[in-house]
């Protein structure tokens, strides 16, 4: 298990999401917990992004994309964006 950090931007998004769409909030929370429980080797199986976003990995949660990156032994969850606006 690795350490987890959530960006301020994502914290704000999750706060709003908890009020407006509790079902999606639970899905995102479940996905974050699932990724956090993986070992460092397994995390590298997630899709790497290209171009300006190359430092990020992504995972889909419904019609949204959760961006995260690895820095040493820390997983930083950065943002949650609708798929139409993500790329």
GROMACS .gro file of N, CA and C in nm:
model
  261
    1UNK      N    1   0.084  -0.118   0.000
    1UNK     CA    2   0.000   0.000   0.000
    1UNK      C    3   0.089   0.124   0.000
    2UNK      N    4   0.052   0.221  -0.079
    2UNK     CA    5   0.129   0.344  -0.090
    2UNK      C    6   0.053   0.459  -0.025
    3UNK      N    7   0.122   0.570  -0.004
    3UNK     CA    8   0.058   0.688   0.055
    3UNK      C    9  -0.027   0.759  -0.049
    4UNK      N   10  -0.132   0.826  -0.003
    4UNK     CA   11  -0.226   0.893  -0.092
    4UNK      C   12  -0.236   1.040  -0.055
    5UNK      N   13  -0.242   1.125  -0.157
    5UNK     CA   14  -0.266   1.267  -0.137
    5UNK      C   15  -0.372   1.310  -0.238
    6UNK      N   16  -0.460   1.399  -0.197
    6UNK     CA   17  -0.565   1.449  -0.285
    6UNK      C   18  -0.545   1.598  -0.301
    7UNK      N   19  -0.539   1.646  -0.425
    7UNK     CA   20  -0.516   1.788  -0.451
    7UNK      C   21  -0.632   1.872  -0.399
    8UNK      N   22  -0.604   2.000  -0.374
    8UNK     CA   23  -0.708   2.092  -0.327
    8UNK      C   24  -0.820   2.104  -0.430
    9UNK      N   25  -0.783   2.103  -0.558
    9UNK     CA   26  -0.882   2.112  -0.665
    9UNK      C   27  -0.979   1.994  -0.659
   10UNK      N   28  -0.926   1.875  -0.642
   10UNK     CA   29  -1.011   1.755  -0.635
   10UNK      C   30  -1.093   1.754  -0.506
   11UNK      N   31  -1.037   1.802  -0.396
   11UNK     CA   32  -1.114   1.810  -0.271
   11UNK      C   33  -1.237   1.897  -0.289
   12UNK      N   34  -1.221   2.011  -0.357
   12UNK     CA   35  -1.334   2.099  -0.383
   12UNK      C   36  -1.437   2.033  -0.473
   13UNK      N   37  -1.390   1.964  -0.576
   13UNK     CA   38  -1.480   1.893  -0.667
   13UNK      C   39  -1.558   1.786  -0.591
   14UNK      N   40  -1.490   1.713  -0.505
   14UNK     CA   41  -1.556   1.606  -0.429
   14UNK      C   42  -1.658   1.663  -0.330
   15UNK      N   43  -1.627   1.778  -0.271
   15UNK     CA   44  -1.721   1.842  -0.179
   15UNK      C   45  -1.851   1.878  -0.250
   16UNK      N   46  -1.838   1.936  -0.370
   16UNK     CA   47  -1.956   1.972  -0.449
   16UNK      C   48  -2.029   1.847  -0.496
   17UNK      N   49  -1.953   1.747  -0.535
   17UNK     CA   50  -2.011   1.623  -0.586
   17UNK      C   51  -2.090   1.549  -0.478
   18UNK      N   52  -2.043   1.555  -0.355
   18UNK     CA   53  -2.111   1.487  -0.245
   18UNK      C   54  -2.253   1.540  -0.227
   19UNK      N   55  -2.271   1.670  -0.250
   19UNK     CA   56  -2.403   1.731  -0.236
   19UNK      C   57  -2.489   1.709  -0.360
   20UNK      N   58  -2.430   1.723  -0.479
   20UNK     CA   59  -2.508   1.720  -0.603
   20UNK      C   60  -2.531   1.581  -0.659
   21UNK      N   61  -2.434   1.490  -0.641
   21UNK     CA   62  -2.445   1.357  -0.699
   21UNK      C   63  -2.379   1.255  -0.605
   22UNK      N   64  -2.448   1.218  -0.497
   22UNK     CA   65  -2.389   1.126  -0.399
   22UNK      C   66  -2.348   0.990  -0.457
   23UNK      N   67  -2.421   0.942  -0.556
   23UNK     CA   68  -2.388   0.811  -0.616
   23UNK      C   69  -2.252   0.817  -0.685
   24UNK      N   70  -2.227   0.922  -0.762
   24UNK     CA   71  -2.098   0.938  -0.829
   24UNK      C   72  -1.988   0.962  -0.726
   25UNK      N   73  -2.017   1.036  -0.621
   25UNK     CA   74  -1.920   1.059  -0.514
   25UNK      C   75  -1.874   0.926  -0.455
   26UNK      N   76  -1.969   0.835  -0.429
   26UNK     CA   77  -1.934   0.704  -0.374
   26UNK      C   78  -1.850   0.623  -0.473
   27UNK      N   79  -1.882   0.633  -0.603
   27UNK     CA   80  -1.803   0.562  -0.704
   27UNK      C   81  -1.659   0.612  -0.706
   28UNK      N   82  -1.642   0.744  -0.701
   28UNK     CA   83  -1.508   0.803  -0.702
   28UNK      C   84  -1.432   0.762  -0.577
   29UNK      N   85  -1.499   0.770  -0.463
   29UNK     CA   86  -1.437   0.731  -0.337
   29UNK      C   87  -1.393   0.585  -0.340
   30UNK      N   88  -1.477   0.500  -0.394
   30UNK     CA   89  -1.445   0.357  -0.404
   30UNK      C   90  -1.325   0.335  -0.495
   31UNK      N   91  -1.319   0.408  -0.607
   31UNK     CA   92  -1.208   0.394  -0.701
   31UNK      C   93  -1.077   0.443  -0.640
   32UNK      N   94  -1.082   0.555  -0.566
   32UNK     CA   95  -0.962   0.605  -0.498
   32UNK      C   96  -0.912   0.502  -0.397
   33UNK      N   97  -1.001   0.445  -0.319
   33UNK     CA   98  -0.962   0.343  -0.221
   33UNK      C   99  -0.906   0.219  -0.290
   34UNK      N  100  -0.965   0.182  -0.402
   34UNK     CA  101  -0.918   0.065  -0.477
   34UNK      C  102  -0.776   0.088  -0.528
   35UNK      N  103  -0.750   0.204  -0.586
   35UNK     CA  104  -0.617   0.235  -0.638
   35UNK      C  105  -0.517   0.245  -0.524
   36UNK      N  106  -0.556   0.306  -0.413
   36UNK     CA  107  -0.467   0.323  -0.298
   36UNK      C  108  -0.425   0.190  -0.237
   37UNK      N  109  -0.509   0.088  -0.250
   37UNK     CA  110  -0.477  -0.041  -0.191
   37UNK      C  111  -0.386  -0.127  -0.279
   38UNK      N  112  -0.359  -0.083  -0.401
   38UNK     CA  113  -0.274  -0.159  -0.492
   38UNK      C  114  -0.127  -0.138  -0.459
   39UNK      N  115  -0.044  -0.234  -0.501
   39UNK     CA  116   0.099  -0.214  -0.482
   39UNK      C  117   0.156  -0.133  -0.599
   40UNK      N  118   0.279  -0.089  -0.584
   40UNK     CA  119   0.338   0.004  -0.681
   40UNK      C  120   0.349  -0.056  -0.821
   41UNK      N  121   0.372  -0.186  -0.830
   41UNK     CA  122   0.383  -0.251  -0.961
   41UNK      C  123   0.249  -0.252  -1.034
   42UNK      N  124   0.142  -0.282  -0.963
   42UNK     CA  125   0.010  -0.291  -1.024
   42UNK      C  126  -0.041  -0.155  -1.071
   43UNK      N  127  -0.003  -0.050  -1.002
   43UNK     CA  128  -0.047   0.085  -1.038
   43UNK      C  129   0.003   0.123  -1.177
   44UNK      N  130   0.117   0.071  -1.217
   44UNK     CA  131   0.173   0.104  -1.348
   44UNK      C  132   0.093   0.044  -1.464
   45UNK      N  133  -0.005  -0.039  -1.434
   45UNK     CA  134  -0.089  -0.096  -1.539
   45UNK      C  135  -0.198   0.001  -1.587
   46UNK      N  136  -0.219   0.110  -1.514
   46UNK     CA  137  -0.319   0.208  -1.555
   46UNK      C  138  -0.267   0.287  -1.674
   47UNK      N  139  -0.360   0.338  -1.753
   47UNK     CA  140  -0.330   0.407  -1.878
   47UNK      C  141  -0.251   0.536  -1.853
   48UNK      N  142  -0.137   0.549  -1.919
   48UNK     CA  143  -0.059   0.673  -1.917
   48UNK      C  144  -0.114   0.767  -2.022
   49UNK      N  145  -0.116   0.895  -1.991
   49UNK     CA  146  -0.161   0.994  -2.087
   49UNK      C  147  -0.042   1.043  -2.169
   50UNK      N  148  -0.070   1.117  -2.274
   50UNK     CA  149   0.035   1.164  -2.365
   50UNK      C  150   0.040   1.316  -2.367
   51UNK      N  151   0.144   1.367  -2.431
   51UNK     CA  152   0.156   1.512  -2.451
   51UNK      C  153   0.177   1.586  -2.320
   52UNK      N  154   0.105   1.697  -2.305
   52UNK     CA  155   0.118   1.780  -2.185
   52UNK      C  156   0.076   1.708  -2.058
   53UNK      N  157  -0.006   1.606  -2.072
   53UNK     CA  158  -0.058   1.532  -1.957
   53UNK      C  159   0.021   1.404  -1.930
   54UNK      N  160   0.142   1.392  -1.985
   54UNK     CA  161   0.217   1.267  -1.979
   54UNK      C  162   0.256   1.224  -1.838
   55UNK      N  163   0.254   1.315  -1.742
   55UNK     CA  164   0.290   1.275  -1.606
   55UNK      C  165   0.172   1.209  -1.533
   56UNK      N  166   0.055   1.209  -1.596
   56UNK     CA  167  -0.066   1.155  -1.533
   56UNK      C  168  -0.102   1.017  -1.584
   57UNK      N  169  -0.172   0.945  -1.499
   57UNK     CA  170  -0.241   0.822  -1.537
   57UNK      C  171  -0.389   0.853  -1.524
   58UNK      N  172  -0.473   0.769  -1.584
   58UNK     CA  173  -0.616   0.796  -1.577
   58UNK      C  174  -0.693   0.669  -1.552
   59UNK      N  175  -0.810   0.689  -1.492
   59UNK     CA  176  -0.905   0.580  -1.475
   59UNK      C  177  -1.044   0.640  -1.493
   60UNK      N  178  -1.130   0.567  -1.563
   60UNK     CA  179  -1.265   0.617  -1.587
   60UNK      C  180  -1.355   0.579  -1.470
   61UNK      N  181  -1.438   0.675  -1.432
   61UNK     CA  182  -1.539   0.653  -1.328
   61UNK      C  183  -1.669   0.703  -1.387
   62UNK      N  184  -1.750   0.612  -1.438
   62UNK     CA  185  -1.872   0.652  -1.508
   62UNK      C  186  -1.833   0.729  -1.633
   63UNK      N  187  -1.892   0.847  -1.652
   63UNK     CA  188  -1.858   0.929  -1.768
   63UNK      C  189  -1.752   1.034  -1.733
   64UNK      N  190  -1.684   1.014  -1.621
   64UNK     CA  191  -1.579   1.105  -1.577
   64UNK      C  192  -1.444   1.036  -1.581
   65UNK      N  193  -1.338   1.117  -1.583
   65UNK     CA  194  -1.202   1.066  -1.584
   65UNK      C  195  -1.132   1.119  -1.459
   66UNK      N  196  -1.072   1.028  -1.382
   66UNK     CA  197  -0.996   1.065  -1.263
   66UNK      C  198  -0.848   1.062  -1.299
   67UNK      N  199  -0.782   1.176  -1.287
   67UNK     CA  200  -0.640   1.188  -1.318
   67UNK      C  201  -0.560   1.171  -1.189
   68UNK      N  202  -0.454   1.091  -1.196
   68UNK     CA  203  -0.365   1.077  -1.082
   68UNK      C  204  -0.223   1.057  -1.132
   69UNK      N  205  -0.126   1.080  -1.043
   69UNK     CA  206   0.014   1.065  -1.079
   69UNK      C  207   0.089   1.005  -0.962
   70UNK      N  208   0.203   0.948  -0.992
   70UNK     CA  209   0.289   0.889  -0.891
   70UNK      C  210   0.410   0.979  -0.871
   71UNK      N  211   0.442   1.007  -0.747
   71UNK     CA  212   0.565   1.078  -0.712
   71UNK      C  213   0.631   0.999  -0.601
   72UNK      N  214   0.728   0.918  -0.639
   72UNK     CA  215   0.791   0.829  -0.541
   72UNK      C  216   0.692   0.723  -0.496
   73UNK      N  217   0.667   0.718  -0.366
   73UNK     CA  218   0.570   0.621  -0.314
   73UNK      C  219   0.438   0.688  -0.277
   74UNK      N  220   0.411   0.805  -0.336
   74UNK     CA  221   0.287   0.878  -0.310
   74UNK      C  222   0.202   0.883  -0.437
   75UNK      N  223   0.074   0.850  -0.423
   75UNK     CA  224  -0.021   0.866  -0.532
   75UNK      C  225  -0.093   0.997  -0.508
   76UNK      N  226  -0.088   1.086  -0.606
   76UNK     CA  227  -0.155   1.215  -0.595
   76UNK      C  228  -0.274   1.214  -0.690
   77UNK      N  229  -0.393   1.218  -0.634
   77UNK     CA  230  -0.515   1.227  -0.714
   77UNK      C  231  -0.537   1.375  -0.741
   78UNK      N  232  -0.541   1.411  -0.869
   78UNK     CA  233  -0.532   1.552  -0.906
   78UNK      C  234  -0.665   1.614  -0.945
   79UNK      N  235  -0.741   1.549  -1.033
   79UNK     CA  236  -0.866   1.611  -1.077
   79UNK      C  237  -0.963   1.508  -1.132
   80UNK      N  238  -1.089   1.547  -1.133
   80UNK     CA  239  -1.198   1.466  -1.188
   80UNK      C  240  -1.270   1.554  -1.289
   81UNK      N  241  -1.269   1.511  -1.415
   81UNK     CA  242  -1.325   1.592  -1.523
   81UNK      C  243  -1.415   1.504  -1.609
   82UNK      N  244  -1.524   1.561  -1.658
   82UNK     CA  245  -1.611   1.489  -1.750
   82UNK      C  246  -1.531   1.449  -1.874
   83UNK      N  247  -1.559   1.332  -1.926
   83UNK     CA  248  -1.482   1.279  -2.038
   83UNK      C  249  -1.480   1.373  -2.159
   84UNK      N  250  -1.590   1.444  -2.186
   84UNK     CA  251  -1.595   1.535  -2.301
   84UNK      C  252  -1.498   1.651  -2.288
   85UNK      N  253  -1.462   1.690  -2.165
   85UNK     CA  254  -1.374   1.804  -2.143
   85UNK      C  255  -1.234   1.765  -2.100
   86UNK      N  256  -1.211   1.638  -2.075
   86UNK     CA  257  -1.086   1.592  -2.013
   86UNK      C  258  -0.965   1.607  -2.103
   87UNK      N  259  -0.980   1.584  -2.231
   87UNK     CA  260  -0.863   1.581  -2.317
   87UNK      C  261  -0.868   1.700  -2.409
   0.00000   0.00000   0.00000
